[in-house]
Amino acid sequence: MERRHRVVVVGAGFGGLALVKSLEGVPVDVVLVDSNNFHTFQPLLYQVATAGLDGDDIAHPVRGIVARQGGDIDVRLGTVTSLDLDRRTVHFDDGPPLEYDELVLAAGAVTATYGVPGVAEHAFGLKNLADALGLRAHVLHQFERVAVDRSLIDEGVLNFVIAGGGPTGVELAGGLVELFDRVLVKDFPTLDVRRARVVLVEPADRLLSTFSPRLSGMARRTLAGRGVEVVLGVGVAGTDGKVVELTDGSRVPVGTLVWTAGITASPLARQVAEQLGDDALTRGGRIVVGPQLTVPGHDEVFVIGDLAGSTDDAGDLLPQVAPVAMQGGAFVGEVIRARRDGVEVGWFRYRDKGSMATIGRHAAVAQLPGGIRLSGTPGWLAWLGLHLVMLVGFRNRVNVLVNWAWNYLTYDRASRLIVGESPPKE
Amino acid sequence: MERRHRVVVVGAGFGGLALVKSLEGVPVDVVLVDSNNFHTFQPLLYQVATAGLDGDDIAHPVRGIVARQGGDIDVRLGTVTSLDLDRRTVHFDDGPPLEYDELVLAAGAVTATYGVPGVAEHAFGLKNLADALGLRAHVLHQFERVAVDRSLIDEGVLNFVIAGGGPTGVELAGGLVELFDRVLVKDFPTLDVRRARVVLVEPADRLLSTFSPRLSGMARRTLAGRGVEVVLGVGVAGTDGKVVELTDGSRVPVGTLVWTAGITASPLARQVAEQLGDDALTRGGRIVVGPQLTVPGHDEVFVIGDLAGSTDDAGDLLPQVAPVAMQGGAFVGEVIRARRDGVEVGWFRYRDKGSMATIGRHAAVAQLPGGIRLSGTPGWLAWLGLHLVMLVGFRNRVNVLVNWAWNYLTYDRASRLIVGESPPKE
């Protein structure tokens, strides 16, 4: 028996899931590949890291998602080790290779440290669930250490430096001060928790550079008002794990350094470049794609999301955010469907739906289409509602709501468990 | 300034928490020591292992619990490495030692493999949260492996052997078949999930030997009716990780071996024996205590819970279950209070409140005081209600309720994430 036309999708993030959904009813076999058996709702990783949500609240089993959808979708748990574009085959770390008729690469991005000395060894990233759980355990562990030996405060063990003033850095900074001021201050009644410092370092002259300057300013003032030390125009020059050196020459003793200052395309991009040459990658290491999100010379290979070098009408690279990935996934699904129906589709065009970042309780900034700008409580409510609706899976939504309501009403956070995911970094 | 009278409590399980609660209002400084920063609700570990509950649902931060109580309670995160009973000092793996005026040892028990070959290396225990998360990841991973390579079924990768037919073994067996038959059968539509085998092995001639023979029989029949292979009168003789050899000489190829066949007192018991001699321990390795739960010759040292060799009126060791620990904790709190008030208290006497074990949806057995015996749906409802009431922390209760209601209504389990807590055992 000849096998049916097979579409292999690498990555069960926002892009991969949107694609699978848009293929509903198309008579092809779909294999969804991911190295985890769950989808991670990345925008809320900072909530896990700051003990506001459980890890399980923002992760949903991939098999459960696709089973609900029905259709001929298979799931493969595994890590892609190489691609053979000529033989149309994907190879894995474990188990047999997989042939495809069409391939969609949606493997996202990973933390990039740009070679800044010591960052890869000593800093925490915040790109996946293991990162978030490891950071949570580490942060809480610092307070436990200081509770036993107060002199560690003078060594900087309660100094938390966040490199990067984008949405992730801003949200993490806001979440940390809230965790400290509302929760840990009660957990450690004999400790002067106010001595904990959160320092947010951003090389540009403002936070949230993709937002309007007015919203950037509001974010900075709100964070500063809540006790975050915002340092603009300065970057991290290096660290030995005990001290962070900034580009202005100043040195900050540190117990925790979080690096949210850069991402780069998944290592899958390099595997494509090995076969097609370095011209196959954009300057930021993404895979060059045509207007239908295919790899030049390989119409059967699509790239979407953070991994794709897709551009806007002006030729600028699109931002590496969830809406781009989701729209790309839906578009590629349409292309695959149209090819089977023998009809034409146009080019991919990203429609900006706006962006949001939350700073904490009753404070968020939102920049919506049509020039609508929200901040403060309205921004926060918009942020809350959008993220609840977006969260995959009804049950997760209920649990997230329970956790949020609980946190809101009590200023408590029940998720502050130190589970040994990763040894504390020194 | 002279320090106040200090009570050091080692272990934040049911016993340690009951003690701390019963010391409310007593003018002493309490230091609660644990190697985790959370209390684990051990009776529901099997629910985490079978993806019915999130890890965070059954764990609650110790500092949150004691902060709610108020009073002069300090928490120390650390592992006790040695005790100096003469100098009244506790030593830790990290940080300075701690002096005490009164010491309460409530460190519980750990898995005991009794030297059965290969069990320590290849079997999973189910005594703590890391065990449960590791087992969950491993179980789900076996199905993912088989999904890629069906021939692994013939090698026994989907055979799950549980050694020990006590409550933990029975509940785990029931939870596993429910996970397979209700959830994974939908997650793996192209896999013949019914080929997965759950084998429950018990050397005695019945399951749940502390229950009445009638309830034992009901448990066996219910499990068998749901597809568990119950093997009585046979134990595990050894394993190499691929095959389990039973004491009747038969061999079962296996992907997962779970050992619930024995526990032994925490290693703290050995530290006491090092100072007081081996006579300080009972045959099962617990610490010998007098009628007020103190160590002979050391009135200032109490032992409660699974670690204590406390006995009933007939001189038999009390069972190592939560109610004994909780009543012991409450009793020692009274003794400490009475000493300060200069009044007398009697001896510790355990009041049996009954015991329960659940087999799955609509099936549990309960043996209550006054000869009341419940089974089937009434037993299950009693079990459900009791555990919800007992769960520490209101928020955990809400979440557990949400998860259970969700599981019940949909036969779905959202917690089936493979998070890399432990590498799969081979």
PDB file of N, CA and C in Angstrom, chain A residues 304-385:
ATOM      1  N   ILE A 304       8.287  28.707   9.373  1.00  0.00           N
ATOM      2  CA  ILE A 304       7.393  29.696   9.999  1.00  0.00           C
ATOM      3  C   ILE A 304       7.913  30.069  11.378  1.00  0.00           C
ATOM      4  N   GLY A 305       7.388  31.172  11.885  1.00  0.00           N
ATOM      5  CA  GLY A 305       7.693  31.575  13.254  1.00  0.00           C
ATOM      6  C   GLY A 305       9.081  32.167  13.438  1.00  0.00           C
ATOM      7  N   ASP A 306       9.599  32.021  14.649  1.00  0.00           N
ATOM      8  CA  ASP A 306      10.884  32.634  15.004  1.00  0.00           C
ATOM      9  C   ASP A 306      12.029  32.142  14.135  1.00  0.00           C
ATOM     10  N   LEU A 307      11.860  30.972  13.550  1.00  0.00           N
ATOM     11  CA  LEU A 307      12.918  30.364  12.742  1.00  0.00           C
ATOM     12  C   LEU A 307      12.957  30.949  11.332  1.00  0.00           C
ATOM     13  N   ALA A 308      11.865  31.607  10.928  1.00  0.00           N
ATOM     14  CA  ALA A 308      11.726  32.051   9.540  1.00  0.00           C
ATOM     15  C   ALA A 308      12.224  33.479   9.354  1.00  0.00           C
ATOM     16  N   GLY A 309      12.944  33.684   8.263  1.00  0.00           N
ATOM     17  CA  GLY A 309      13.380  35.039   7.902  1.00  0.00           C
ATOM     18  C   GLY A 309      12.331  35.740   7.072  1.00  0.00           C
ATOM     19  N   SER A 310      11.075  35.661   7.497  1.00  0.00           N
ATOM     20  CA  SER A 310      10.009  36.307   6.727  1.00  0.00           C
ATOM     21  C   SER A 310      10.070  37.818   6.951  1.00  0.00           C
ATOM     22  N   THR A 311       9.633  38.556   5.937  1.00  0.00           N
ATOM     23  CA  THR A 311       9.796  40.009   5.982  1.00  0.00           C
ATOM     24  C   THR A 311       8.458  40.709   5.748  1.00  0.00           C
ATOM     25  N   ASP A 312       8.429  41.986   6.087  1.00  0.00           N
ATOM     26  CA  ASP A 312       7.241  42.791   5.779  1.00  0.00           C
ATOM     27  C   ASP A 312       7.429  43.438   4.398  1.00  0.00           C
ATOM     28  N   ASP A 313       6.483  44.279   4.024  1.00  0.00           N
ATOM     29  CA  ASP A 313       6.517  44.864   2.687  1.00  0.00           C
ATOM     30  C   ASP A 313       7.772  45.689   2.446  1.00  0.00           C
ATOM     31  N   ALA A 314       8.312  46.247   3.515  1.00  0.00           N
ATOM     32  CA  ALA A 314       9.508  47.070   3.378  1.00  0.00           C
ATOM     33  C   ALA A 314      10.773  46.223   3.323  1.00  0.00           C
ATOM     34  N   GLY A 315      10.608  44.895   3.467  1.00  0.00           N
ATOM     35  CA  GLY A 315      11.774  44.015   3.428  1.00  0.00           C
ATOM     36  C   GLY A 315      12.435  43.824   4.781  1.00  0.00           C
ATOM     37  N   ASP A 316      11.838  44.392   5.836  1.00  0.00           N
ATOM     38  CA  ASP A 316      12.406  44.199   7.176  1.00  0.00           C
ATOM     39  C   ASP A 316      11.944  42.861   7.745  1.00  0.00           C
ATOM     40  N   LEU A 317      12.831  42.210   8.502  1.00  0.00           N
ATOM     41  CA  LEU A 317      12.480  40.955   9.154  1.00  0.00           C
ATOM     42  C   LEU A 317      11.329  41.175  10.121  1.00  0.00           C
ATOM     43  N   LEU A 318      10.380  40.252  10.146  1.00  0.00           N
ATOM     44  CA  LEU A 318       9.256  40.351  11.078  1.00  0.00           C
ATOM     45  C   LEU A 318       9.738  40.042  12.491  1.00  0.00           C
ATOM     46  N   PRO A 319       9.042  40.591  13.492  1.00  0.00           N
ATOM     47  CA  PRO A 319       9.457  40.319  14.871  1.00  0.00           C
ATOM     48  C   PRO A 319       9.253  38.845  15.224  1.00  0.00           C
ATOM     49  N   GLN A 320      10.063  38.363  16.173  1.00  0.00           N
ATOM     50  CA  GLN A 320       9.958  36.957  16.594  1.00  0.00           C
ATOM     51  C   GLN A 320       8.976  36.851  17.757  1.00  0.00           C
ATOM     52  N   VAL A 321       7.685  36.950  17.403  1.00  0.00           N
ATOM     53  CA  VAL A 321       6.623  36.921  18.413  1.00  0.00           C
ATOM     54  C   VAL A 321       5.546  35.933  17.995  1.00  0.00           C
ATOM     55  N   ALA A 322       4.715  35.560  18.965  1.00  0.00           N
ATOM     56  CA  ALA A 322       3.716  34.523  18.742  1.00  0.00           C
ATOM     57  C   ALA A 322       2.765  34.820  17.580  1.00  0.00           C
ATOM     58  N   PRO A 323       2.225  36.045  17.440  1.00  0.00           N
ATOM     59  CA  PRO A 323       1.264  36.269  16.353  1.00  0.00           C
ATOM     60  C   PRO A 323       1.842  36.014  14.962  1.00  0.00           C
ATOM     61  N   VAL A 324       3.119  36.343  14.744  1.00  0.00           N
ATOM     62  CA  VAL A 324       3.746  36.066  13.449  1.00  0.00           C
ATOM     63  C   VAL A 324       3.758  34.568  13.187  1.00  0.00           C
ATOM     64  N   ALA A 325       4.123  33.807  14.226  1.00  0.00           N
ATOM     65  CA  ALA A 325       4.164  32.349  14.073  1.00  0.00           C
ATOM     66  C   ALA A 325       2.780  31.788  13.783  1.00  0.00           C
ATOM     67  N   MET A 326       1.775  32.260  14.507  1.00  0.00           N
ATOM     68  CA  MET A 326       0.425  31.731  14.335  1.00  0.00           C
ATOM     69  C   MET A 326      -0.120  32.062  12.949  1.00  0.00           C
ATOM     70  N   GLN A 327       0.091  33.310  12.502  1.00  0.00           N
ATOM     71  CA  GLN A 327      -0.381  33.677  11.170  1.00  0.00           C
ATOM     72  C   GLN A 327       0.380  32.910  10.094  1.00  0.00           C
ATOM     73  N   GLY A 328       1.681  32.687  10.322  1.00  0.00           N
ATOM     74  CA  GLY A 328       2.473  31.911   9.369  1.00  0.00           C
ATOM     75  C   GLY A 328       1.972  30.476   9.271  1.00  0.00           C
ATOM     76  N   GLY A 329       1.653  29.894  10.410  1.00  0.00           N
ATOM     77  CA  GLY A 329       1.144  28.523  10.420  1.00  0.00           C
ATOM     78  C   GLY A 329      -0.168  28.415   9.662  1.00  0.00           C
ATOM     79  N   ALA A 330      -1.074  29.359   9.914  1.00  0.00           N
ATOM     80  CA  ALA A 330      -2.366  29.339   9.226  1.00  0.00           C
ATOM     81  C   ALA A 330      -2.165  29.511   7.714  1.00  0.00           C
ATOM     82  N   PHE A 331      -1.219  30.378   7.348  1.00  0.00           N
ATOM     83  CA  PHE A 331      -0.979  30.638   5.929  1.00  0.00           C
ATOM     84  C   PHE A 331      -0.438  29.392   5.224  1.00  0.00           C
ATOM     85  N   VAL A 332       0.552  28.744   5.834  1.00  0.00           N
ATOM     86  CA  VAL A 332       1.144  27.561   5.203  1.00  0.00           C
ATOM     87  C   VAL A 332       0.102  26.451   5.079  1.00  0.00           C
ATOM     88  N   GLY A 333      -0.764  26.330   6.060  1.00  0.00           N
ATOM     89  CA  GLY A 333      -1.851  25.367   5.960  1.00  0.00           C
ATOM     90  C   GLY A 333      -2.706  25.626   4.732  1.00  0.00           C
ATOM     91  N   GLU A 334      -2.981  26.913   4.489  1.00  0.00           N
ATOM     92  CA  GLU A 334      -3.750  27.292   3.292  1.00  0.00           C
ATOM     93  C   GLU A 334      -3.012  26.939   2.015  1.00  0.00           C
ATOM     94  N   VAL A 335      -1.711  27.188   1.995  1.00  0.00           N
ATOM     95  CA  VAL A 335      -0.913  26.879   0.794  1.00  0.00           C
ATOM     96  C   VAL A 335      -0.976  25.386   0.502  1.00  0.00           C
ATOM     97  N   ILE A 336      -0.772  24.571   1.548  1.00  0.00           N
ATOM     98  CA  ILE A 336      -0.773  23.108   1.354  1.00  0.00           C
ATOM     99  C   ILE A 336      -2.140  22.645   0.852  1.00  0.00           C
ATOM    100  N   ARG A 337      -3.174  23.199   1.446  1.00  0.00           N
ATOM    101  CA  ARG A 337      -4.531  22.857   1.014  1.00  0.00           C
ATOM    102  C   ARG A 337      -4.754  23.274  -0.444  1.00  0.00           C
ATOM    103  N   ALA A 338      -4.346  24.493  -0.789  1.00  0.00           N
ATOM    104  CA  ALA A 338      -4.572  25.026  -2.135  1.00  0.00           C
ATOM    105  C   ALA A 338      -3.830  24.211  -3.192  1.00  0.00           C
ATOM    106  N   ARG A 339      -2.608  23.766  -2.835  1.00  0.00           N
ATOM    107  CA  ARG A 339      -1.844  22.955  -3.790  1.00  0.00           C
ATOM    108  C   ARG A 339      -2.606  21.678  -4.130  1.00  0.00           C
ATOM    109  N   ARG A 340      -3.206  21.079  -3.120  1.00  0.00           N
ATOM    110  CA  ARG A 340      -3.933  19.832  -3.380  1.00  0.00           C
ATOM    111  C   ARG A 340      -5.199  20.102  -4.191  1.00  0.00           C
ATOM    112  N   ASP A 341      -5.775  21.280  -3.983  1.00  0.00           N
ATOM    113  CA  ASP A 341      -6.980  21.628  -4.736  1.00  0.00           C
ATOM    114  C   ASP A 341      -6.638  22.238  -6.093  1.00  0.00           C
ATOM    115  N   GLY A 342      -5.331  22.473  -6.332  1.00  0.00           N
ATOM    116  CA  GLY A 342      -4.929  23.059  -7.602  1.00  0.00           C
ATOM    117  C   GLY A 342      -5.322  24.512  -7.770  1.00  0.00           C
ATOM    118  N   VAL A 343      -5.441  25.227  -6.670  1.00  0.00           N
ATOM    119  CA  VAL A 343      -5.767  26.657  -6.790  1.00  0.00           C
ATOM    120  C   VAL A 343      -4.575  27.489  -6.325  1.00  0.00           C
ATOM    121  N   GLU A 344      -4.632  28.756  -6.636  1.00  0.00           N
ATOM    122  CA  GLU A 344      -3.545  29.682  -6.303  1.00  0.00           C
ATOM    123  C   GLU A 344      -3.810  30.386  -4.976  1.00  0.00           C
ATOM    124  N   VAL A 345      -2.782  30.639  -4.217  1.00  0.00           N
ATOM    125  CA  VAL A 345      -2.935  31.555  -3.071  1.00  0.00           C
ATOM    126  C   VAL A 345      -1.892  32.652  -3.204  1.00  0.00           C
ATOM    127  N   GLY A 346      -2.092  33.734  -2.520  1.00  0.00           N
ATOM    128  CA  GLY A 346      -1.185  34.877  -2.624  1.00  0.00           C
ATOM    129  C   GLY A 346       0.061  34.727  -1.766  1.00  0.00           C
ATOM    130  N   TRP A 347       0.564  35.839  -1.323  1.00  0.00           N
ATOM    131  CA  TRP A 347       1.772  35.858  -0.527  1.00  0.00           C
ATOM    132  C   TRP A 347       1.403  36.029   0.948  1.00  0.00           C
ATOM    133  N   PHE A 348       2.372  35.639   1.804  1.00  0.00           N
ATOM    134  CA  PHE A 348       2.153  35.829   3.239  1.00  0.00           C
ATOM    135  C   PHE A 348       2.298  37.305   3.593  1.00  0.00           C
ATOM    136  N   ARG A 349       1.300  37.789   4.296  1.00  0.00           N
ATOM    137  CA  ARG A 349       1.389  39.178   4.761  1.00  0.00           C
ATOM    138  C   ARG A 349       0.963  39.215   6.231  1.00  0.00           C
ATOM    139  N   TYR A 350       1.866  39.690   7.079  1.00  0.00           N
ATOM    140  CA  TYR A 350       1.608  39.709   8.521  1.00  0.00           C
ATOM    141  C   TYR A 350       0.743  40.910   8.890  1.00  0.00           C
ATOM    142  N   ARG A 351      -0.304  40.638   9.629  1.00  0.00           N
ATOM    143  CA  ARG A 351      -1.162  41.716  10.132  1.00  0.00           C
ATOM    144  C   ARG A 351      -0.875  41.925  11.619  1.00  0.00           C
ATOM    145  N   ASP A 352      -0.350  43.082  11.954  1.00  0.00           N
ATOM    146  CA  ASP A 352       0.025  43.379  13.332  1.00  0.00           C
ATOM    147  C   ASP A 352      -1.226  43.551  14.192  1.00  0.00           C
ATOM    148  N   LYS A 353      -1.370  42.704  15.197  1.00  0.00           N
ATOM    149  CA  LYS A 353      -2.513  42.796  16.083  1.00  0.00           C
ATOM    150  C   LYS A 353      -2.177  43.551  17.362  1.00  0.00           C
ATOM    151  N   GLY A 354      -0.981  44.097  17.420  1.00  0.00           N
ATOM    152  CA  GLY A 354      -0.593  44.833  18.616  1.00  0.00           C
ATOM    153  C   GLY A 354       0.275  44.007  19.533  1.00  0.00           C
ATOM    154  N   SER A 355       0.753  44.648  20.585  1.00  0.00           N
ATOM    155  CA  SER A 355       1.588  43.923  21.526  1.00  0.00           C
ATOM    156  C   SER A 355       1.312  44.422  22.944  1.00  0.00           C
ATOM    157  N   MET A 356       1.676  43.594  23.892  1.00  0.00           N
ATOM    158  CA  MET A 356       1.374  43.865  25.293  1.00  0.00           C
ATOM    159  C   MET A 356       2.541  43.420  26.151  1.00  0.00           C
ATOM    160  N   ALA A 357       2.690  44.084  27.273  1.00  0.00           N
ATOM    161  CA  ALA A 357       3.628  43.603  28.288  1.00  0.00           C
ATOM    162  C   ALA A 357       3.048  43.977  29.633  1.00  0.00           C
ATOM    163  N   THR A 358       3.158  43.067  30.595  1.00  0.00           N
ATOM    164  CA  THR A 358       2.606  43.355  31.910  1.00  0.00           C
ATOM    165  C   THR A 358       3.732  43.674  32.876  1.00  0.00           C
ATOM    166  N   ILE A 359       3.454  44.545  33.795  1.00  0.00           N
ATOM    167  CA  ILE A 359       4.481  44.965  34.747  1.00  0.00           C
ATOM    168  C   ILE A 359       4.153  44.434  36.129  1.00  0.00           C
ATOM    169  N   GLY A 360       2.904  43.986  36.306  1.00  0.00           N
ATOM    170  CA  GLY A 360       2.498  43.469  37.609  1.00  0.00           C
ATOM    171  C   GLY A 360       1.047  43.801  37.847  1.00  0.00           C
ATOM    172  N   ARG A 361       0.636  43.580  39.077  1.00  0.00           N
ATOM    173  CA  ARG A 361      -0.698  43.876  39.540  1.00  0.00           C
ATOM    174  C   ARG A 361      -1.181  45.242  39.047  1.00  0.00           C
ATOM    175  N   HIS A 362      -2.255  45.260  38.308  1.00  0.00           N
ATOM    176  CA  HIS A 362      -2.864  46.512  37.860  1.00  0.00           C
ATOM    177  C   HIS A 362      -1.954  47.359  36.994  1.00  0.00           C
ATOM    178  N   ALA A 363      -1.009  46.751  36.313  1.00  0.00           N
ATOM    179  CA  ALA A 363      -0.147  47.571  35.474  1.00  0.00           C
ATOM    180  C   ALA A 363       0.325  46.772  34.280  1.00  0.00           C
ATOM    181  N   ALA A 364      -0.037  47.230  33.104  1.00  0.00           N
ATOM    182  CA  ALA A 364       0.449  46.633  31.869  1.00  0.00           C
ATOM    183  C   ALA A 364       0.404  47.710  30.810  1.00  0.00           C
ATOM    184  N   VAL A 365       1.151  47.500  29.735  1.00  0.00           N
ATOM    185  CA  VAL A 365       1.051  48.409  28.605  1.00  0.00           C
ATOM    186  C   VAL A 365       0.618  47.596  27.401  1.00  0.00           C
ATOM    187  N   ALA A 366      -0.260  48.186  26.599  1.00  0.00           N
ATOM    188  CA  ALA A 366      -0.761  47.495  25.416  1.00  0.00           C
ATOM    189  C   ALA A 366      -0.837  48.487  24.283  1.00  0.00           C
ATOM    190  N   GLN A 367      -0.396  48.040  23.116  1.00  0.00           N
ATOM    191  CA  GLN A 367      -0.370  48.875  21.927  1.00  0.00           C
ATOM    192  C   GLN A 367      -1.170  48.133  20.872  1.00  0.00           C
ATOM    193  N   LEU A 368      -2.365  48.626  20.604  1.00  0.00           N
ATOM    194  CA  LEU A 368      -3.269  47.885  19.733  1.00  0.00           C
ATOM    195  C   LEU A 368      -3.386  48.575  18.381  1.00  0.00           C
ATOM    196  N   PRO A 369      -3.910  47.847  17.381  1.00  0.00           N
ATOM    197  CA  PRO A 369      -4.073  48.475  16.066  1.00  0.00           C
ATOM    198  C   PRO A 369      -5.003  49.686  16.176  1.00  0.00           C
ATOM    199  N   GLY A 370      -4.865  50.631  15.260  1.00  0.00           N
ATOM    200  CA  GLY A 370      -5.705  51.817  15.268  1.00  0.00           C
ATOM    201  C   GLY A 370      -5.228  52.841  16.277  1.00  0.00           C
ATOM    202  N   GLY A 371      -3.978  52.684  16.707  1.00  0.00           N
ATOM    203  CA  GLY A 371      -3.416  53.682  17.619  1.00  0.00           C
ATOM    204  C   GLY A 371      -3.928  53.598  19.039  1.00  0.00           C
ATOM    205  N   ILE A 372      -4.619  52.500  19.384  1.00  0.00           N
ATOM    206  CA  ILE A 372      -5.124  52.368  20.745  1.00  0.00           C
ATOM    207  C   ILE A 372      -3.982  51.984  21.676  1.00  0.00           C
ATOM    208  N   ARG A 373      -3.832  52.756  22.737  1.00  0.00           N
ATOM    209  CA  ARG A 373      -2.777  52.466  23.704  1.00  0.00           C
ATOM    210  C   ARG A 373      -3.413  52.379  25.073  1.00  0.00           C
ATOM    211  N   LEU A 374      -3.175  51.278  25.743  1.00  0.00           N
ATOM    212  CA  LEU A 374      -3.709  51.107  27.086  1.00  0.00           C
ATOM    213  C   LEU A 374      -2.553  50.997  28.069  1.00  0.00           C
ATOM    214  N   SER A 375      -2.805  51.454  29.300  1.00  0.00           N
ATOM    215  CA  SER A 375      -1.804  51.235  30.329  1.00  0.00           C
ATOM    216  C   SER A 375      -2.520  51.165  31.662  1.00  0.00           C
ATOM    217  N   GLY A 376      -1.785  50.876  32.723  1.00  0.00           N
ATOM    218  CA  GLY A 376      -2.396  50.787  34.042  1.00  0.00           C
ATOM    219  C   GLY A 376      -3.386  49.645  34.120  1.00  0.00           C
ATOM    220  N   THR A 377      -4.480  49.855  34.876  1.00  0.00           N
ATOM    221  CA  THR A 377      -5.461  48.790  35.079  1.00  0.00           C
ATOM    222  C   THR A 377      -6.152  48.346  33.788  1.00  0.00           C
ATOM    223  N   PRO A 378      -6.585  49.264  32.902  1.00  0.00           N
ATOM    224  CA  PRO A 378      -7.187  48.799  31.642  1.00  0.00           C
ATOM    225  C   PRO A 378      -6.226  47.927  30.848  1.00  0.00           C
ATOM    226  N   GLY A 379      -4.964  48.312  30.780  1.00  0.00           N
ATOM    227  CA  GLY A 379      -3.975  47.509  30.072  1.00  0.00           C
ATOM    228  C   GLY A 379      -3.830  46.137  30.708  1.00  0.00           C
ATOM    229  N   TRP A 380      -3.866  46.135  32.036  1.00  0.00           N
ATOM    230  CA  TRP A 380      -3.680  44.873  32.769  1.00  0.00           C
ATOM    231  C   TRP A 380      -4.856  43.932  32.530  1.00  0.00           C
ATOM    232  N   LEU A 381      -6.061  44.498  32.550  1.00  0.00           N
ATOM    233  CA  LEU A 381      -7.247  43.672  32.322  1.00  0.00           C
ATOM    234  C   LEU A 381      -7.250  43.121  30.898  1.00  0.00           C
ATOM    235  N   ALA A 382      -6.849  43.957  29.928  1.00  0.00           N
ATOM    236  CA  ALA A 382      -6.770  43.494  28.546  1.00  0.00           C
ATOM    237  C   ALA A 382      -5.763  42.359  28.429  1.00  0.00           C
ATOM    238  N   TRP A 383      -4.635  42.531  29.078  1.00  0.00           N
ATOM    239  CA  TRP A 383      -3.580  41.519  29.052  1.00  0.00           C
ATOM    240  C   TRP A 383      -4.087  40.203  29.644  1.00  0.00           C
ATOM    241  N   LEU A 384      -4.749  40.307  30.801  1.00  0.00           N
ATOM    242  CA  LEU A 384      -5.267  39.147  31.515  1.00  0.00           C
ATOM    243  C   LEU A 384      -6.250  38.381  30.639  1.00  0.00           C
ATOM    244  N   GLY A 385      -7.200  39.108  30.073  1.00  0.00           N
ATOM    245  CA  GLY A 385      -8.222  38.461  29.263  1.00  0.00           C
ATOM    246  C   GLY A 385      -7.637  37.803  28.034  1.00  0.00           C
TER     247      GLY A 385
END
